[in-house]
mmCIF file of C-alpha atoms in Angstrom:
data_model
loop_
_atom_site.group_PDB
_atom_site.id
_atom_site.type_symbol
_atom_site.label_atom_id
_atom_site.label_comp_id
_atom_site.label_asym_id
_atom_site.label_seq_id
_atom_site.Cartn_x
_atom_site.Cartn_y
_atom_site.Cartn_z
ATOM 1 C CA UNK A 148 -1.548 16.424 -6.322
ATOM 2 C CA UNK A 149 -4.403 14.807 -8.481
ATOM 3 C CA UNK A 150 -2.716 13.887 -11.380
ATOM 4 C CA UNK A 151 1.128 12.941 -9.683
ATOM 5 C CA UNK A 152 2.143 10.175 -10.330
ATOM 6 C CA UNK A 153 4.739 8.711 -7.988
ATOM 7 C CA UNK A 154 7.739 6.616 -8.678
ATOM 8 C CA UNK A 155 9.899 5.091 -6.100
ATOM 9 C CA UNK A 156 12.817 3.170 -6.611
ATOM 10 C CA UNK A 157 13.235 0.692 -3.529
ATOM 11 C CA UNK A 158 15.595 -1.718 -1.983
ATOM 12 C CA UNK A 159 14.313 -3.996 -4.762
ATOM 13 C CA UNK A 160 11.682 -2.484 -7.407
ATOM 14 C CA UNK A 161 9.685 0.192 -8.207
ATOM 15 C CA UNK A 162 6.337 1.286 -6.884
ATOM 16 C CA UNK A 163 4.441 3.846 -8.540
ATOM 17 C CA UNK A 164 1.539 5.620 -6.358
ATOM 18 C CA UNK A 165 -1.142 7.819 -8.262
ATOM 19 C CA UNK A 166 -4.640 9.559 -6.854
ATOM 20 C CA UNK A 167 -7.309 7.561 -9.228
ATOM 21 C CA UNK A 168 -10.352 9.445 -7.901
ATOM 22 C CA UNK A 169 -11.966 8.211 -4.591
ATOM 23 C CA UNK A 170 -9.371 5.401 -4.484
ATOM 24 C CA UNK A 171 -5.347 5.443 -4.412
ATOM 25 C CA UNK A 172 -3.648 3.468 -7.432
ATOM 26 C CA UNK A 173 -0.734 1.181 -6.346
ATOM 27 C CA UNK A 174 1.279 -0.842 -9.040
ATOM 28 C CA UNK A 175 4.195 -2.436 -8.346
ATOM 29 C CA UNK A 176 7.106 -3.373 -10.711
ATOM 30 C CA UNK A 177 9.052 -5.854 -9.423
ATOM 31 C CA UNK A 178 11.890 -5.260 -11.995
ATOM 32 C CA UNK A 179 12.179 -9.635 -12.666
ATOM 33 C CA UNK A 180 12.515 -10.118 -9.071
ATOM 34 C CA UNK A 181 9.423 -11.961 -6.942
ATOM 35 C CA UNK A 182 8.784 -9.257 -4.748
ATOM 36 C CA UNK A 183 9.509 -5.371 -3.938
ATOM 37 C CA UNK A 184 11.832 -4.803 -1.106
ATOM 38 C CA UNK A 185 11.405 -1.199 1.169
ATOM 39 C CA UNK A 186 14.085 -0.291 3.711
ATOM 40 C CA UNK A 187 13.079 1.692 6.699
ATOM 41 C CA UNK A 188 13.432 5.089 5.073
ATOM 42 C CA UNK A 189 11.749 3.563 1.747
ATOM 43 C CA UNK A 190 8.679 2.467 4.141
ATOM 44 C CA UNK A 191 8.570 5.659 5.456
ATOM 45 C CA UNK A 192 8.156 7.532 2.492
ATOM 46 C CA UNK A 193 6.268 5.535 1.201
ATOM 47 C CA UNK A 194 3.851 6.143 4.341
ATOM 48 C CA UNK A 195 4.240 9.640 4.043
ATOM 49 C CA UNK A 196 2.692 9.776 0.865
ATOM 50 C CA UNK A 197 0.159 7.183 1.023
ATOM 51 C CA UNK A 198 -0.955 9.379 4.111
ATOM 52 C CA UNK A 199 -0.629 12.519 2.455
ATOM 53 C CA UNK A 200 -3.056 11.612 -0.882
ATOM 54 C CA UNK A 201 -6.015 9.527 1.618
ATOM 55 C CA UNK A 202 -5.991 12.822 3.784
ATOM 56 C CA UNK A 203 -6.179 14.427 0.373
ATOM 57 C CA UNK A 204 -9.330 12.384 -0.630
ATOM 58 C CA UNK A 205 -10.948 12.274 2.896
ATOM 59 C CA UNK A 206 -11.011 16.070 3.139
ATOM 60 C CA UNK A 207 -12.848 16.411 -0.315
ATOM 61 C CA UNK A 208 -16.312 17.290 0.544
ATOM 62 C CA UNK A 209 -17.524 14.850 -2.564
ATOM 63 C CA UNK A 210 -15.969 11.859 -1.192
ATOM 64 C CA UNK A 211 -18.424 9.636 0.043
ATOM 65 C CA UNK A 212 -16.897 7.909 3.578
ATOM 66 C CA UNK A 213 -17.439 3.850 3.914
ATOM 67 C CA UNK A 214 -17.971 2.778 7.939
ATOM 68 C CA UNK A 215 -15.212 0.700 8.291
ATOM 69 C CA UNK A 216 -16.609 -2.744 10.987
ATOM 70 C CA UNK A 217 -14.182 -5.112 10.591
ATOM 71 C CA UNK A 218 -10.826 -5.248 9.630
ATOM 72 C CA UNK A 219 -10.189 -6.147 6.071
ATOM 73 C CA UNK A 220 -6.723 -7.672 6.449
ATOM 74 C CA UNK A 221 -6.399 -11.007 7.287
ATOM 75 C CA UNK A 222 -2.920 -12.857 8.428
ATOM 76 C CA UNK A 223 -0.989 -15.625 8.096
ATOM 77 C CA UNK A 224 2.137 -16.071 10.266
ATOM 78 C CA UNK A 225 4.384 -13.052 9.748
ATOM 79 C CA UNK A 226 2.047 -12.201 6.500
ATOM 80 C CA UNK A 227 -0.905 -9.900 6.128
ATOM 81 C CA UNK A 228 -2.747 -9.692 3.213
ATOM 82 C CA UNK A 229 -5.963 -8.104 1.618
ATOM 83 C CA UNK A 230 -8.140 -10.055 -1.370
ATOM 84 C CA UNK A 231 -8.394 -7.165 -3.482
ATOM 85 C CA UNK A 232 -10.955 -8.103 -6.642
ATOM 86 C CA UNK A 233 -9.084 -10.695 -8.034
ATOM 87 C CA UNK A 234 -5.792 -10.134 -6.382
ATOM 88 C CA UNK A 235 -3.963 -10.498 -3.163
ATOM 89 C CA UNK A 236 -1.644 -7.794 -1.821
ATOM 90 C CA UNK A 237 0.889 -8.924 0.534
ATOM 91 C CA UNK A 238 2.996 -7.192 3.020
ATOM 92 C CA UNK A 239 5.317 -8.659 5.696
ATOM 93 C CA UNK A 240 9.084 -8.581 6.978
ATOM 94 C CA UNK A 241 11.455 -10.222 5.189
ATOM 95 C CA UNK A 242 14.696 -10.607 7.822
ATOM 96 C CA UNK A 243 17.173 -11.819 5.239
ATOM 97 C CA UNK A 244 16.985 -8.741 3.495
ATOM 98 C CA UNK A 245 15.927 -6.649 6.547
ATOM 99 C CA UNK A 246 13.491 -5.164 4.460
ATOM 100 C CA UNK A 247 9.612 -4.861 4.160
ATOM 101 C CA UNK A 248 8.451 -6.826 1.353
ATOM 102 C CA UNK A 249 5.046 -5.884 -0.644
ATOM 103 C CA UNK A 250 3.761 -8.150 -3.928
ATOM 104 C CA UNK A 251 0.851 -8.629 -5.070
ATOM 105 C CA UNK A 252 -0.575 -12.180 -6.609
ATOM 106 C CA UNK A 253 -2.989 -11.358 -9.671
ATOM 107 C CA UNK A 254 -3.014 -7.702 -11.033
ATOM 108 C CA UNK A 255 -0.204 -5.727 -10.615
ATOM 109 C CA UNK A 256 -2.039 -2.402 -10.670
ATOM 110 C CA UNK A 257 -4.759 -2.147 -7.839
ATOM 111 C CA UNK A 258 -7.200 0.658 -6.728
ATOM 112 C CA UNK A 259 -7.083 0.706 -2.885
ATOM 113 C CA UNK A 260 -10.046 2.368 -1.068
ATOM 114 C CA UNK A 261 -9.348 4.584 1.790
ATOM 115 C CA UNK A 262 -10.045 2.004 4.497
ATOM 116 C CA UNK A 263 -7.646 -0.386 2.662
ATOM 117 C CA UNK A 264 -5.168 2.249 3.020
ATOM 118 C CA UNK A 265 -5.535 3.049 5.983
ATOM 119 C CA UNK A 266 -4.861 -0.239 7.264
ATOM 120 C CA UNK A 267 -1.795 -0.537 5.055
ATOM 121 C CA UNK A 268 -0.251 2.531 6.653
ATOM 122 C CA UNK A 269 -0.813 1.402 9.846
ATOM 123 C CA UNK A 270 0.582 -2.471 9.122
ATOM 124 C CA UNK A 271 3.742 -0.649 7.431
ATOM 125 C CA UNK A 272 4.560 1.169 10.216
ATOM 126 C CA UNK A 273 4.511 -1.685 12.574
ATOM 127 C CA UNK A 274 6.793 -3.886 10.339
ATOM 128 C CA UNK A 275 9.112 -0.822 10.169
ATOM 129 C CA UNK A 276 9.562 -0.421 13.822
#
């Protein structure tokens, strides 16, 4: 599973998913649209293997685990976002399309830490319910 890269073709877009050491790589094409779009069984996919790589990474005994204190989200209305280097990745439910949307503002290609993703998984499956 180390060197897979994952494509998935959503709703709107493609995200790619790849194990980049320690951290999980997430890029996001949005195909000259402003955003990716996930339907519910995109999201949960899309859970399922963001879940299945961070278990990955947890259970290797070199991994070296960061407490997690605070959250590392923050939200606006409907929106939750992370400040990610120079970047913010955004996440929230878009009703017209009845879809989750994800973009990112700055680099398209980010290295999440574990926590990160963690928090991710858990925000996608709330705006999936």
């Amino acid at each position: 599973m180390e060197n897979q890269v994952y494509n998935w073709l959503v709703k709107k877009g493609t995200i790619r998913i790849q194990r980049n050491g320690d951290c999980i790589a997430l890029q996001l094409d949005y195909e000259k649209k402003d955003c990716c779009l996930l339907t519910p069984s995109d999201t949960d996919e899309i859970i399922e293997l963001l879940t299945n790589i961070s278990k990955q990474i947890w259970e290797d005994p070199d991994y070296k685990r960061k407490p997690y204190t605070n959250p590392l989200y923050k939200k606006n209305g409907n929106e939750y976002y992370w400040e990610i280097e120079t970047s913010r990745l955004l996440l929230h439910y878009n009703e017209t399309e009845d879809a989750v949307e994800i973009k990112c503002n700055g680099n398209s290609r980010l290295n999440l830490e574990i926590n990160y993703v963690v928090e991710m998984i858990q925000i996608l499956e709330h705006l999936n319910k």
